[in-house]
Amino acid sequence: QEQLVESGGGLVQAGESLKLFCTASDTLFKIYALGWFRQAPGNEQEFVTAIGWNGENTFYTDSVKGRFTISRDGAKNSVTLQMNNLKPEDTAIYYCAAGLVVDGNVEDASKYTYWGQGTQVTVSS
């Protein structure tokens, strides 16, 4: 059964850091691009970052560039999202997603087939 499991969310103050983890089943991790999306209350879901199946290419939305870093850990079949200098506007539920996504479509949520259950990130001011 293909699945994604997120962990690592929590409550932090503005300027602090948080690390999210997404553990994937073996097939998903080896073949699929993996990304993070987020959804804040009252807002639409938005793309945050993605990493290609081989880890060579990474993509970030403008608002997190320079603050967030996505990486793959082959030993743990997991993707890590390191979030630094967090801001209140980063508050959202963060979802891990996997899909056979080409580079030009990484921001399109409809291109991702598998989704995790989400993890809450709250940043207080």
GROMACS .gro file of C-alpha atoms in nm:
model
  125
    1GLN     CA    1   0.000   0.000   0.000
    2GLU     CA    2   0.145   0.331  -0.106
    3GLN     CA    3   0.137   0.593   0.164
    4LEU     CA    4   0.289   0.911   0.296
    5VAL     CA    5   0.315   0.997   0.664
    6GLU     CA    6   0.404   1.346   0.784
    7SER     CA    7   0.543   1.440   1.121
    8GLY     CA    8   0.722   1.726   1.292
    9GLY     CA    9   0.462   2.000   1.303
   10GLY     CA   10   0.409   2.217   1.606
   11LEU     CA   11   0.387   2.562   1.758
   12VAL     CA   12   0.683   2.799   1.738
   13GLN     CA   13   0.745   3.171   1.765
   14ALA     CA   14   0.829   3.394   1.472
   15GLY     CA   15   1.194   3.365   1.375
   16GLU     CA   16   1.231   3.012   1.504
   17SER     CA   17   1.285   2.693   1.306
   18LEU     CA   18   1.091   2.373   1.255
   19LYS     CA   19   1.157   2.055   1.062
   20LEU     CA   20   0.891   1.849   0.891
   21PHE     CA   21   0.933   1.491   0.783
   22CYS     CA   22   0.750   1.288   0.523
   23THR     CA   23   0.809   0.914   0.521
   24ALA     CA   24   0.712   0.738   0.201
   25SER     CA   25   0.661   0.380   0.102
   26ASP     CA   26   0.951   0.233  -0.090
   27THR     CA   27   0.793   0.262  -0.435
   28LEU     CA   28   0.684   0.621  -0.387
   29PHE     CA   29   1.020   0.730  -0.263
   30LYS     CA   30   1.220   0.571  -0.544
   31ILE     CA   31   1.004   0.675  -0.838
   32TYR     CA   32   0.798   0.980  -0.752
   33ALA     CA   33   0.873   1.347  -0.710
   34LEU     CA   34   0.784   1.459  -0.359
   35GLY     CA   35   0.643   1.794  -0.264
   36TRP     CA   36   0.493   1.998   0.017
   37PHE     CA   37   0.176   2.199  -0.006
   38ARG     CA   38   0.007   2.402   0.264
   39GLN     CA   39  -0.336   2.535   0.339
   40ALA     CA   40  -0.418   2.808   0.587
   41PRO     CA   41  -0.771   2.863   0.722
   42GLY     CA   42  -0.982   3.042   0.465
   43ASN     CA   43  -0.713   3.012   0.198
   44GLU     CA   44  -0.666   2.787  -0.098
   45GLN     CA   45  -0.404   2.518  -0.095
   46GLU     CA   46  -0.068   2.647  -0.218
   47PHE     CA   47   0.255   2.492  -0.339
   48VAL     CA   48   0.552   2.526  -0.106
   49THR     CA   49   0.838   2.316  -0.240
   50ALA     CA   50   0.920   1.998  -0.430
   51ILE     CA   51   1.214   1.773  -0.504
   52GLY     CA   52   1.263   1.546  -0.801
   53TRP     CA   53   1.271   1.168  -0.777
   54ASN     CA   54   1.651   1.162  -0.780
   55GLY     CA   55   1.698   1.464  -0.558
   56GLU     CA   56   1.880   1.667  -0.822
   57ASN     CA   57   1.618   1.936  -0.875
   58THR     CA   58   1.443   2.138  -0.609
   59PHE     CA   59   1.169   2.397  -0.643
   60TYR     CA   60   1.039   2.663  -0.405
   61THR     CA   61   0.763   2.915  -0.403
   62ASP     CA   62   0.898   3.269  -0.381
   63SER     CA   63   0.776   3.335  -0.028
   64VAL     CA   64   0.992   3.058   0.122
   65LYS     CA   65   1.307   3.087  -0.088
   66GLY     CA   66   1.610   3.133   0.133
   67ARG     CA   67   1.420   3.015   0.442
   68PHE     CA   68   1.301   2.661   0.358
   69THR     CA   69   1.510   2.369   0.236
   70ILE     CA   70   1.381   2.037   0.105
   71SER     CA   71   1.597   1.727   0.096
   72ARG     CA   72   1.569   1.352   0.050
   73ASP     CA   73   1.709   1.084   0.283
   74GLY     CA   74   1.743   0.756   0.098
   75ALA     CA   75   1.829   0.561   0.412
   76LYS     CA   76   1.496   0.651   0.569
   77ASN     CA   77   1.276   0.684   0.258
   78SER     CA   78   1.190   1.030   0.380
   79VAL     CA   79   1.180   1.389   0.270
   80THR     CA   80   1.271   1.662   0.512
   81LEU     CA   81   1.150   2.020   0.504
   82GLN     CA   82   1.374   2.245   0.709
   83MET     CA   83   1.193   2.569   0.783
   84ASN     CA   84   1.397   2.859   0.921
   85ASN     CA   85   1.302   3.213   1.015
   86LEU     CA   86   0.937   3.118   1.030
   87LYS     CA   87   0.674   3.388   0.996
   88PRO     CA   88   0.313   3.400   1.116
   89GLU     CA   89   0.202   3.378   0.753
   90ASP     CA   90   0.363   3.033   0.735
   91THR     CA   91   0.091   2.905   0.968
   92ALA     CA   92  -0.099   2.629   0.788
   93ILE     CA   93  -0.155   2.259   0.760
   94TYR     CA   94   0.134   2.118   0.560
   95TYR     CA   95   0.073   1.822   0.331
   96CYS     CA   96   0.328   1.593   0.173
   97ALA     CA   97   0.247   1.474  -0.177
   98ALA     CA   98   0.394   1.235  -0.432
   99GLY     CA   99   0.346   1.225  -0.805
  100LEU     CA  100   0.500   1.146  -1.142
  101VAL     CA  101   0.551   1.516  -1.198
  102VAL     CA  102   0.769   1.679  -1.459
  103ASP     CA  103   0.962   1.989  -1.363
  104GLY     CA  104   0.720   2.226  -1.531
  105ASN     CA  105   0.424   2.099  -1.329
  106VAL     CA  106   0.562   2.075  -0.977
  107GLU     CA  107   0.335   2.354  -0.852
  108ASP     CA  108   0.017   2.189  -0.981
  109ALA     CA  109  -0.147   1.993  -0.700
  110SER     CA  110  -0.361   1.797  -0.946
  111LYS     CA  111  -0.045   1.630  -1.077
  112TYR     CA  112   0.022   1.461  -0.743
  113THR     CA  113  -0.140   1.123  -0.685
  114TYR     CA  114  -0.066   1.045  -0.322
  115TRP     CA  115  -0.117   1.269  -0.021
  116GLY     CA  116  -0.038   1.250   0.346
  117GLN     CA  117  -0.280   1.336   0.624
  118GLY     CA  118  -0.122   1.673   0.697
  119THR     CA  119   0.061   1.823   0.992
  120GLN     CA  120  -0.016   2.155   1.161
  121VAL     CA  121   0.242   2.432   1.174
  122THR     CA  122   0.157   2.734   1.385
  123VAL     CA  123   0.383   3.039   1.408
  124SER     CA  124   0.300   3.296   1.672
  125SER     CA  125   0.404   3.659   1.643
   0.00000   0.00000   0.00000
